[in-house]
JSON list of C-alpha atoms in Angstrom, two decimals:
[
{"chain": "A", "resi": 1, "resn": "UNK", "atom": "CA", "xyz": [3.92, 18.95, 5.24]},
{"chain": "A", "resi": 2, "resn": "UNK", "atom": "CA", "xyz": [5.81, 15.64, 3.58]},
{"chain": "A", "resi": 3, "resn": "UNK", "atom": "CA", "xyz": [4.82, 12.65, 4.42]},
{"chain": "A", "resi": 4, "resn": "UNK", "atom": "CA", "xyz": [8.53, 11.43, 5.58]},
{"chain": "A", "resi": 5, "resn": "UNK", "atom": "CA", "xyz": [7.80, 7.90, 6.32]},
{"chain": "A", "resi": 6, "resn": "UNK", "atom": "CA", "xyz": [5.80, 7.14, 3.22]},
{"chain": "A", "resi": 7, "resn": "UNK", "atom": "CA", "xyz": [8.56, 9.18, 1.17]},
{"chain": "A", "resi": 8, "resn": "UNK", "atom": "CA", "xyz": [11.84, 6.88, 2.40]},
{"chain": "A", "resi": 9, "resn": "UNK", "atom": "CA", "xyz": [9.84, 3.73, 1.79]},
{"chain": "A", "resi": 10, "resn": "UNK", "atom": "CA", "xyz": [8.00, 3.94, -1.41]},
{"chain": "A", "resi": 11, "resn": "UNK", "atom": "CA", "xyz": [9.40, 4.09, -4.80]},
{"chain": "A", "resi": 12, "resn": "UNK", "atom": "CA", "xyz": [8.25, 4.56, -8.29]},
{"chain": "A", "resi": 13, "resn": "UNK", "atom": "CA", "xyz": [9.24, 1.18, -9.19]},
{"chain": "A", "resi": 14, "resn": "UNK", "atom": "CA", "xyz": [6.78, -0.33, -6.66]},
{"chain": "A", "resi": 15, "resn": "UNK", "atom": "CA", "xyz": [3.86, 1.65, -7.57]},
{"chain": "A", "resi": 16, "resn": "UNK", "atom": "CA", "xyz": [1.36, -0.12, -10.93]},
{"chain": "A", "resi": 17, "resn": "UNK", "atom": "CA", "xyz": [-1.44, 2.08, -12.69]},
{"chain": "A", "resi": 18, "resn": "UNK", "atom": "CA", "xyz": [-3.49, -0.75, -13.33]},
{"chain": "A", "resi": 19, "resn": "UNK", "atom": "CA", "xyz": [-3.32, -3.39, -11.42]},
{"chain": "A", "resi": 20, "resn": "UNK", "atom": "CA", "xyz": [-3.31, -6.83, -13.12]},
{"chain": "A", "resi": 21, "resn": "UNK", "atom": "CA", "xyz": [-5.45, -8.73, -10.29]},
{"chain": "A", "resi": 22, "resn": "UNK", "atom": "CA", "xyz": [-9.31, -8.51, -10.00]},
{"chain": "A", "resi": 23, "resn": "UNK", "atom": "CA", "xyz": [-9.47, -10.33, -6.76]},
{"chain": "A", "resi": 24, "resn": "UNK", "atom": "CA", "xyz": [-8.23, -9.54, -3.14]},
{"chain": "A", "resi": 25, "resn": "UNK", "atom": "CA", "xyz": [-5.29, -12.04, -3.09]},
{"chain": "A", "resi": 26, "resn": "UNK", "atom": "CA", "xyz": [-3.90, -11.40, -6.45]},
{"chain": "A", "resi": 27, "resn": "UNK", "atom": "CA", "xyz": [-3.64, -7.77, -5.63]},
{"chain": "A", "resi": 28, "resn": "UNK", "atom": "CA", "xyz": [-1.98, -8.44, -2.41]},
{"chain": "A", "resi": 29, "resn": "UNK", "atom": "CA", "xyz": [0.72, -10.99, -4.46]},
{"chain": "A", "resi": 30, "resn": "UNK", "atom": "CA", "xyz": [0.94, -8.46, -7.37]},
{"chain": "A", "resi": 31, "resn": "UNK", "atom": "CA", "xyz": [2.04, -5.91, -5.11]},
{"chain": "A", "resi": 32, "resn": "UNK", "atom": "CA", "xyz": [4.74, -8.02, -3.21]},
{"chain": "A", "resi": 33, "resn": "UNK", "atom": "CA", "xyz": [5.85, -9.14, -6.27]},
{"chain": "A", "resi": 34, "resn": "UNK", "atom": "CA", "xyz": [6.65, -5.23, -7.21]},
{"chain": "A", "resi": 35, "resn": "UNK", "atom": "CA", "xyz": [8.29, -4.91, -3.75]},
{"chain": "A", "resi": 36, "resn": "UNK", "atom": "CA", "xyz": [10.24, -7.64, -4.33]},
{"chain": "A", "resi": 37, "resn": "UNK", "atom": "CA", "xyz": [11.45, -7.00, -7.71]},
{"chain": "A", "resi": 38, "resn": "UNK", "atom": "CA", "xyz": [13.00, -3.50, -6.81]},
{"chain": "A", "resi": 39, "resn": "UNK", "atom": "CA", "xyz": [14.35, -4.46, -2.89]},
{"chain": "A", "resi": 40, "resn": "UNK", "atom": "CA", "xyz": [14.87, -8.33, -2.99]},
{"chain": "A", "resi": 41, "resn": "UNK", "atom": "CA", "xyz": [13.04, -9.83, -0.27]},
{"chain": "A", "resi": 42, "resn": "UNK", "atom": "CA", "xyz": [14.90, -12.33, 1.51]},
{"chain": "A", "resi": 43, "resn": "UNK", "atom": "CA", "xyz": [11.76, -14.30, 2.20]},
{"chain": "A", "resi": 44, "resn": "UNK", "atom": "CA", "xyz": [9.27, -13.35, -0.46]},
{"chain": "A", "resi": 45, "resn": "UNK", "atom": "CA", "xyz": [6.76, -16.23, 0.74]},
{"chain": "A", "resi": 46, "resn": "UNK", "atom": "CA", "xyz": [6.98, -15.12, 4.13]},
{"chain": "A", "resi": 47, "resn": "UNK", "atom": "CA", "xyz": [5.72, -11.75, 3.35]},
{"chain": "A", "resi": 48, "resn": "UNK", "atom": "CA", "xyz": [3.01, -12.41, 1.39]},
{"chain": "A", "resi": 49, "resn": "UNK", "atom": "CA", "xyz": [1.87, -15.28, 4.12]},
{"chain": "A", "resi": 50, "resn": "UNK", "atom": "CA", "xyz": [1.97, -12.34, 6.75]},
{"chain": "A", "resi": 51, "resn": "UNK", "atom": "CA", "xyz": [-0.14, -9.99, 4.65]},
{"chain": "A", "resi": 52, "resn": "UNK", "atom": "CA", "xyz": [-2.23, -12.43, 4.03]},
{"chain": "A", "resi": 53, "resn": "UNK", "atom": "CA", "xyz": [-2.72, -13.86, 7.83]},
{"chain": "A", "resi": 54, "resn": "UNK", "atom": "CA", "xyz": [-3.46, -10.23, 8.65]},
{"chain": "A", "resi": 55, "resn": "UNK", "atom": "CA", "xyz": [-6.10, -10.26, 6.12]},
{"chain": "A", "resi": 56, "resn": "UNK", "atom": "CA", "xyz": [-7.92, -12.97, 7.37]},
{"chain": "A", "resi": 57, "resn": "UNK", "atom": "CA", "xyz": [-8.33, -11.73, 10.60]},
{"chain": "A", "resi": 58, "resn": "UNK", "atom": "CA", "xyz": [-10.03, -8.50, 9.45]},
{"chain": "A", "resi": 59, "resn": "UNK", "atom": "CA", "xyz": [-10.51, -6.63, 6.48]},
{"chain": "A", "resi": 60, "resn": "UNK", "atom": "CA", "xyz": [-7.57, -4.04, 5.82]},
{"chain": "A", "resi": 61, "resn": "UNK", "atom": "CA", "xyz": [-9.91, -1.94, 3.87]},
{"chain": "A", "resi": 62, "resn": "UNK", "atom": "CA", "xyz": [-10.69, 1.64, 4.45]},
{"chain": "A", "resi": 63, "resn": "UNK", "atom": "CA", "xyz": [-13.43, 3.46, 3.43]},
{"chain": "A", "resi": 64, "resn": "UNK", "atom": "CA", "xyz": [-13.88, 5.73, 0.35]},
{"chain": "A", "resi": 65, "resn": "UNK", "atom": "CA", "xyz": [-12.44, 2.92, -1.91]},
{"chain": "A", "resi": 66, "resn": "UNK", "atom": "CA", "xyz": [-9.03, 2.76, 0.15]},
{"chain": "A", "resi": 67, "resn": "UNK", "atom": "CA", "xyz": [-7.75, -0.57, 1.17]},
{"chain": "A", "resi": 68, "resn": "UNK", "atom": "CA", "xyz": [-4.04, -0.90, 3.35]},
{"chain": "A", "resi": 69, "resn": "UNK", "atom": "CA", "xyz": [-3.12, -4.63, 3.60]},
{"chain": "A", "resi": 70, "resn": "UNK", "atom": "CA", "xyz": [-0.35, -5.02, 6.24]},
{"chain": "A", "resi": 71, "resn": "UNK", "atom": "CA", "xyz": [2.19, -7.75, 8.01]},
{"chain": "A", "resi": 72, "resn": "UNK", "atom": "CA", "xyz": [5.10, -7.71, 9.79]},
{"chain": "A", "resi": 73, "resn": "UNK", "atom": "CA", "xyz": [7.55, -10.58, 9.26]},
{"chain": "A", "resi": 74, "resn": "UNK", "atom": "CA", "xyz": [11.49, -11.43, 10.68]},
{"chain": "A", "resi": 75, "resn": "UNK", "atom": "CA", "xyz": [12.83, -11.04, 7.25]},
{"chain": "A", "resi": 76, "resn": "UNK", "atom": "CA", "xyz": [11.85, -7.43, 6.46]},
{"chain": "A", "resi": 77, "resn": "UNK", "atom": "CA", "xyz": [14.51, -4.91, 7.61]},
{"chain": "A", "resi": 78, "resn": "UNK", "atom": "CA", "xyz": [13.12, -1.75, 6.98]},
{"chain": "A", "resi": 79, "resn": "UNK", "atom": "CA", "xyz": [9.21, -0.36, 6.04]},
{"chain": "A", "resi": 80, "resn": "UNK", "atom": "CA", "xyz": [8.64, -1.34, 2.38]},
{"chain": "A", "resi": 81, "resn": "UNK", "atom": "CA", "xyz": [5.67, 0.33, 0.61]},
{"chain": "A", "resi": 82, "resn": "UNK", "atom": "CA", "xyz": [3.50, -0.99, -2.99]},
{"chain": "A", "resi": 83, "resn": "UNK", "atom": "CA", "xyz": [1.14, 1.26, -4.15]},
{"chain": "A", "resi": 84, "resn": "UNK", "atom": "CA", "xyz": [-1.63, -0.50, -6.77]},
{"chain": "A", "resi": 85, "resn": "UNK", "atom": "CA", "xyz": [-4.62, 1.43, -8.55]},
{"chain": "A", "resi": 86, "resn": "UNK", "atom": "CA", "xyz": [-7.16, -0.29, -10.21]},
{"chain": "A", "resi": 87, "resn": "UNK", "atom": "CA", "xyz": [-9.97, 1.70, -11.85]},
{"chain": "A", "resi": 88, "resn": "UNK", "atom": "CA", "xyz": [-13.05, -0.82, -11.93]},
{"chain": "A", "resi": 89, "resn": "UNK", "atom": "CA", "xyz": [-11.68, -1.43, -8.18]},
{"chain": "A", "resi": 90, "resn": "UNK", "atom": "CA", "xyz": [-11.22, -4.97, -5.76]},
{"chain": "A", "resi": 91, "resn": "UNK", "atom": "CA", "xyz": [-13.70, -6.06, -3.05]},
{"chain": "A", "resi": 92, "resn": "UNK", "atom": "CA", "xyz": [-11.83, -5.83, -0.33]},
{"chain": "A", "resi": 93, "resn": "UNK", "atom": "CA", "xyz": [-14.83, -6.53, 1.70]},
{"chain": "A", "resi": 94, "resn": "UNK", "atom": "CA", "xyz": [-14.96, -3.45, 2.95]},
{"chain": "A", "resi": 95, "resn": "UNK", "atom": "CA", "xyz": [-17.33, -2.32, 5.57]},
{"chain": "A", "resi": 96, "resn": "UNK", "atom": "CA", "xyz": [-18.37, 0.84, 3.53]},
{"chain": "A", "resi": 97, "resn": "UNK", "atom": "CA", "xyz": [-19.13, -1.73, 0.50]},
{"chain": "A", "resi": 98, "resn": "UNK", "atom": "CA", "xyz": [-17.33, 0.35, -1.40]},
{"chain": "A", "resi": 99, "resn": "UNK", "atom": "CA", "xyz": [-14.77, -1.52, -4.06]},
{"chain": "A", "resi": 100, "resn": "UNK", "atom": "CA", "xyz": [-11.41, -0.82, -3.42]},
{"chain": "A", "resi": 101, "resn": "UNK", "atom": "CA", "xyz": [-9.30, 1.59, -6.57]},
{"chain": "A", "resi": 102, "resn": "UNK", "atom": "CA", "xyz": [-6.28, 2.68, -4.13]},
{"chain": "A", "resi": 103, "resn": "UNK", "atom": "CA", "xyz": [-4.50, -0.24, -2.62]},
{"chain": "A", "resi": 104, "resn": "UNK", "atom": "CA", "xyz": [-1.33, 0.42, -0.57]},
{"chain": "A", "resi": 105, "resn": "UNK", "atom": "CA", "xyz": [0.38, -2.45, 0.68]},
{"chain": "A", "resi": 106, "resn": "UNK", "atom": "CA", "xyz": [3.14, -2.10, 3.81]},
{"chain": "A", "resi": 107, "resn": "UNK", "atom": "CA", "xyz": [5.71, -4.48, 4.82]},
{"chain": "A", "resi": 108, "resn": "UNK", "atom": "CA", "xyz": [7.59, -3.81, 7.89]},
{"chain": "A", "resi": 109, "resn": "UNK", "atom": "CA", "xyz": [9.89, -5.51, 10.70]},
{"chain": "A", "resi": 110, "resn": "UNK", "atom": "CA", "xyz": [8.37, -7.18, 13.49]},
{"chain": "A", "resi": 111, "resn": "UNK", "atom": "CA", "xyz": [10.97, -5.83, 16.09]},
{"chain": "A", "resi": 112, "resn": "UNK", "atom": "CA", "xyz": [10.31, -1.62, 15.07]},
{"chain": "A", "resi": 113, "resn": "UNK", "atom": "CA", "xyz": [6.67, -0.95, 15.08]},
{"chain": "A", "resi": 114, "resn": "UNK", "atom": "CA", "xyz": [6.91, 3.01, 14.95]},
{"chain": "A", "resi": 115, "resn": "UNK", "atom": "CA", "xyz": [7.56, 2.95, 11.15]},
{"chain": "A", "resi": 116, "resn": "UNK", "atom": "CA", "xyz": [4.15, 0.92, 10.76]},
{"chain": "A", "resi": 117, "resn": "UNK", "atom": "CA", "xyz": [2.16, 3.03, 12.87]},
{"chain": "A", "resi": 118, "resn": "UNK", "atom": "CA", "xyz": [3.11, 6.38, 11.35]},
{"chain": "A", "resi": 119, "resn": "UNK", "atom": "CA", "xyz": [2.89, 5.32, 7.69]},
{"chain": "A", "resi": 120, "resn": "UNK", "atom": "CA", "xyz": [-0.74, 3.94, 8.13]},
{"chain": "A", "resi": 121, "resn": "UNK", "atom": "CA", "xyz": [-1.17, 7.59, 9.62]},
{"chain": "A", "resi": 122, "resn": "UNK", "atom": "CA", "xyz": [0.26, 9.61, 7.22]},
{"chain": "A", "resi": 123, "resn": "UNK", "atom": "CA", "xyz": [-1.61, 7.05, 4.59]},
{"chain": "A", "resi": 124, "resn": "UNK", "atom": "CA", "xyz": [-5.36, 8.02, 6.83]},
{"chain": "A", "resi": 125, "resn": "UNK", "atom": "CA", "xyz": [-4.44, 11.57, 7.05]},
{"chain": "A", "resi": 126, "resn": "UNK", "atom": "CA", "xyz": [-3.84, 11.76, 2.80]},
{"chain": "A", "resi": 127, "resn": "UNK", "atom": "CA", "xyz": [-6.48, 9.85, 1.95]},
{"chain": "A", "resi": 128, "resn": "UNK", "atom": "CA", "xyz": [-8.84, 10.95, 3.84]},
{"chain": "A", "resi": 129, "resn": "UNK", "atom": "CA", "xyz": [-8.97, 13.93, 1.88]},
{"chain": "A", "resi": 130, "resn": "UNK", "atom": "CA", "xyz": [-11.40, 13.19, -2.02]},
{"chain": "A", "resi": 131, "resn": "UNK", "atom": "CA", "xyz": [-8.93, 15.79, -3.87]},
{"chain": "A", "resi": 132, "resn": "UNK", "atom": "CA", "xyz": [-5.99, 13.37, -2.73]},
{"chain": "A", "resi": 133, "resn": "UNK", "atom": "CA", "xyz": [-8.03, 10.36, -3.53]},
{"chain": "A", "resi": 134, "resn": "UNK", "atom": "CA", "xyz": [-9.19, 12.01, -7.20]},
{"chain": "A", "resi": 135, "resn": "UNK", "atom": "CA", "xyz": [-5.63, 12.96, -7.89]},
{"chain": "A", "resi": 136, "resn": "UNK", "atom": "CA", "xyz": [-3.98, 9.04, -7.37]},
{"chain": "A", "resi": 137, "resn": "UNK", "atom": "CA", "xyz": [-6.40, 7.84, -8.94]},
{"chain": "A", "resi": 138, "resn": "UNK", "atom": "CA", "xyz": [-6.04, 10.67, -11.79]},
{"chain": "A", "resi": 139, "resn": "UNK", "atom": "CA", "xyz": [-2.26, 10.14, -12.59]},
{"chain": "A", "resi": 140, "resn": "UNK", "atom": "CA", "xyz": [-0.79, 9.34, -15.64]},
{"chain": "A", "resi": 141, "resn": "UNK", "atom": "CA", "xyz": [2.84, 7.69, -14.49]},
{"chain": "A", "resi": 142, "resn": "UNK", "atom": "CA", "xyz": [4.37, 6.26, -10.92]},
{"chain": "A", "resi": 143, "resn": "UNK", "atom": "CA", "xyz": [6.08, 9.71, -10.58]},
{"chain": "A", "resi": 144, "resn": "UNK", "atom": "CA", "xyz": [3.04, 11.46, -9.72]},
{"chain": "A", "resi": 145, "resn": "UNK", "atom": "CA", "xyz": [1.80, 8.98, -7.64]},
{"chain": "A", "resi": 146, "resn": "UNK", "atom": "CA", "xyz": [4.68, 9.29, -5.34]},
{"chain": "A", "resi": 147, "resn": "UNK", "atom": "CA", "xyz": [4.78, 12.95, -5.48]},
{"chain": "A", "resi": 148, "resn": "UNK", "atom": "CA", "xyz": [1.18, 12.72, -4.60]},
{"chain": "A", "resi": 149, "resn": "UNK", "atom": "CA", "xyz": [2.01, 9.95, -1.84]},
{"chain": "A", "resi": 150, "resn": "UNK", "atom": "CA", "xyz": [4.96, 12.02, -0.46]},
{"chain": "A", "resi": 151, "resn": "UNK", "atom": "CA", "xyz": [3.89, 15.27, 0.05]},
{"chain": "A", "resi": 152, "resn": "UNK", "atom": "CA", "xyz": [-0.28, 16.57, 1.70]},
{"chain": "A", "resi": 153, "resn": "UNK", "atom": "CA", "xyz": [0.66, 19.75, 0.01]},
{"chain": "A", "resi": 154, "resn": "UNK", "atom": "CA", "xyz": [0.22, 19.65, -3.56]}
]
């Protein structure tokens, strides 16, 4: 079963290994940056203020090492997706205590919220699953990633 809504709005271009950033925010700005480098954000600062609101008001993280930071803004079109791994992980102050390795960032229109709601879905119902989770975090290139990301059947 593909993941359709995760499929049409990641890329390869938007999705880093290794993350640069050890803390929360710098993760959250790395990532926009990526989305922003491959789709041209008309408001760049808008979208990382929204992610970052959203953040504030409660943890985005997940368990099992899985954090989703979110917004909506006016300037997005269409659901944008950044996938970052980092190995030694980011405390995303997650409830679990667990240090986040897989962090998946969505941007997405504030007037269509159906596109939001089924990507974090499709992003629960992979990841809930540790062979998912081991294989990310396993990959050697962006390519796999998104295969992984695109597809619960691998």
């Amino acid at each position: 079963m593909a993941n359709e809504t995760l499929k049409s709005s990641l890329d390869p271009a938007c999705i880093r290994l290794e993350l640069n950033a050890s803390t929360r925010d710098g993760a959250i700005s790395e990532l926009i940056d990526l989305i922003h480098a491959k789709h041209h954000l008309k408001n760049p600062e808008e979208a990382l203020r929204v992610v970052m609101e959203r953040e504030q008001k409660m943890s985005t993280s997940l368990e099992n090492g899985i954090a989703v930071p979110h917004g909506k803004a006016d300037s997005i079109d269409h659901l944008l997706v950044a996938v970052g791994l980092k190995k030694k992980g980011i405390d995303f102050k997650s409830a679990d205590g667990q240090r986040s390795n897989i962090i998946i960032l969505i941007l997405s229109s504030t007037a269509r919220v159906g596109p939001h709601m089924r990507c974090l879905a499709e992003i629960g119902r992979l990841l809930q699953s540790d062979a998912n989770r081991k294989k990310v975090l396993a990959a050697k290139d962006a390519e796999t990633v998104y295969e992984i990301m695109s597809c619960t059947e691998m």
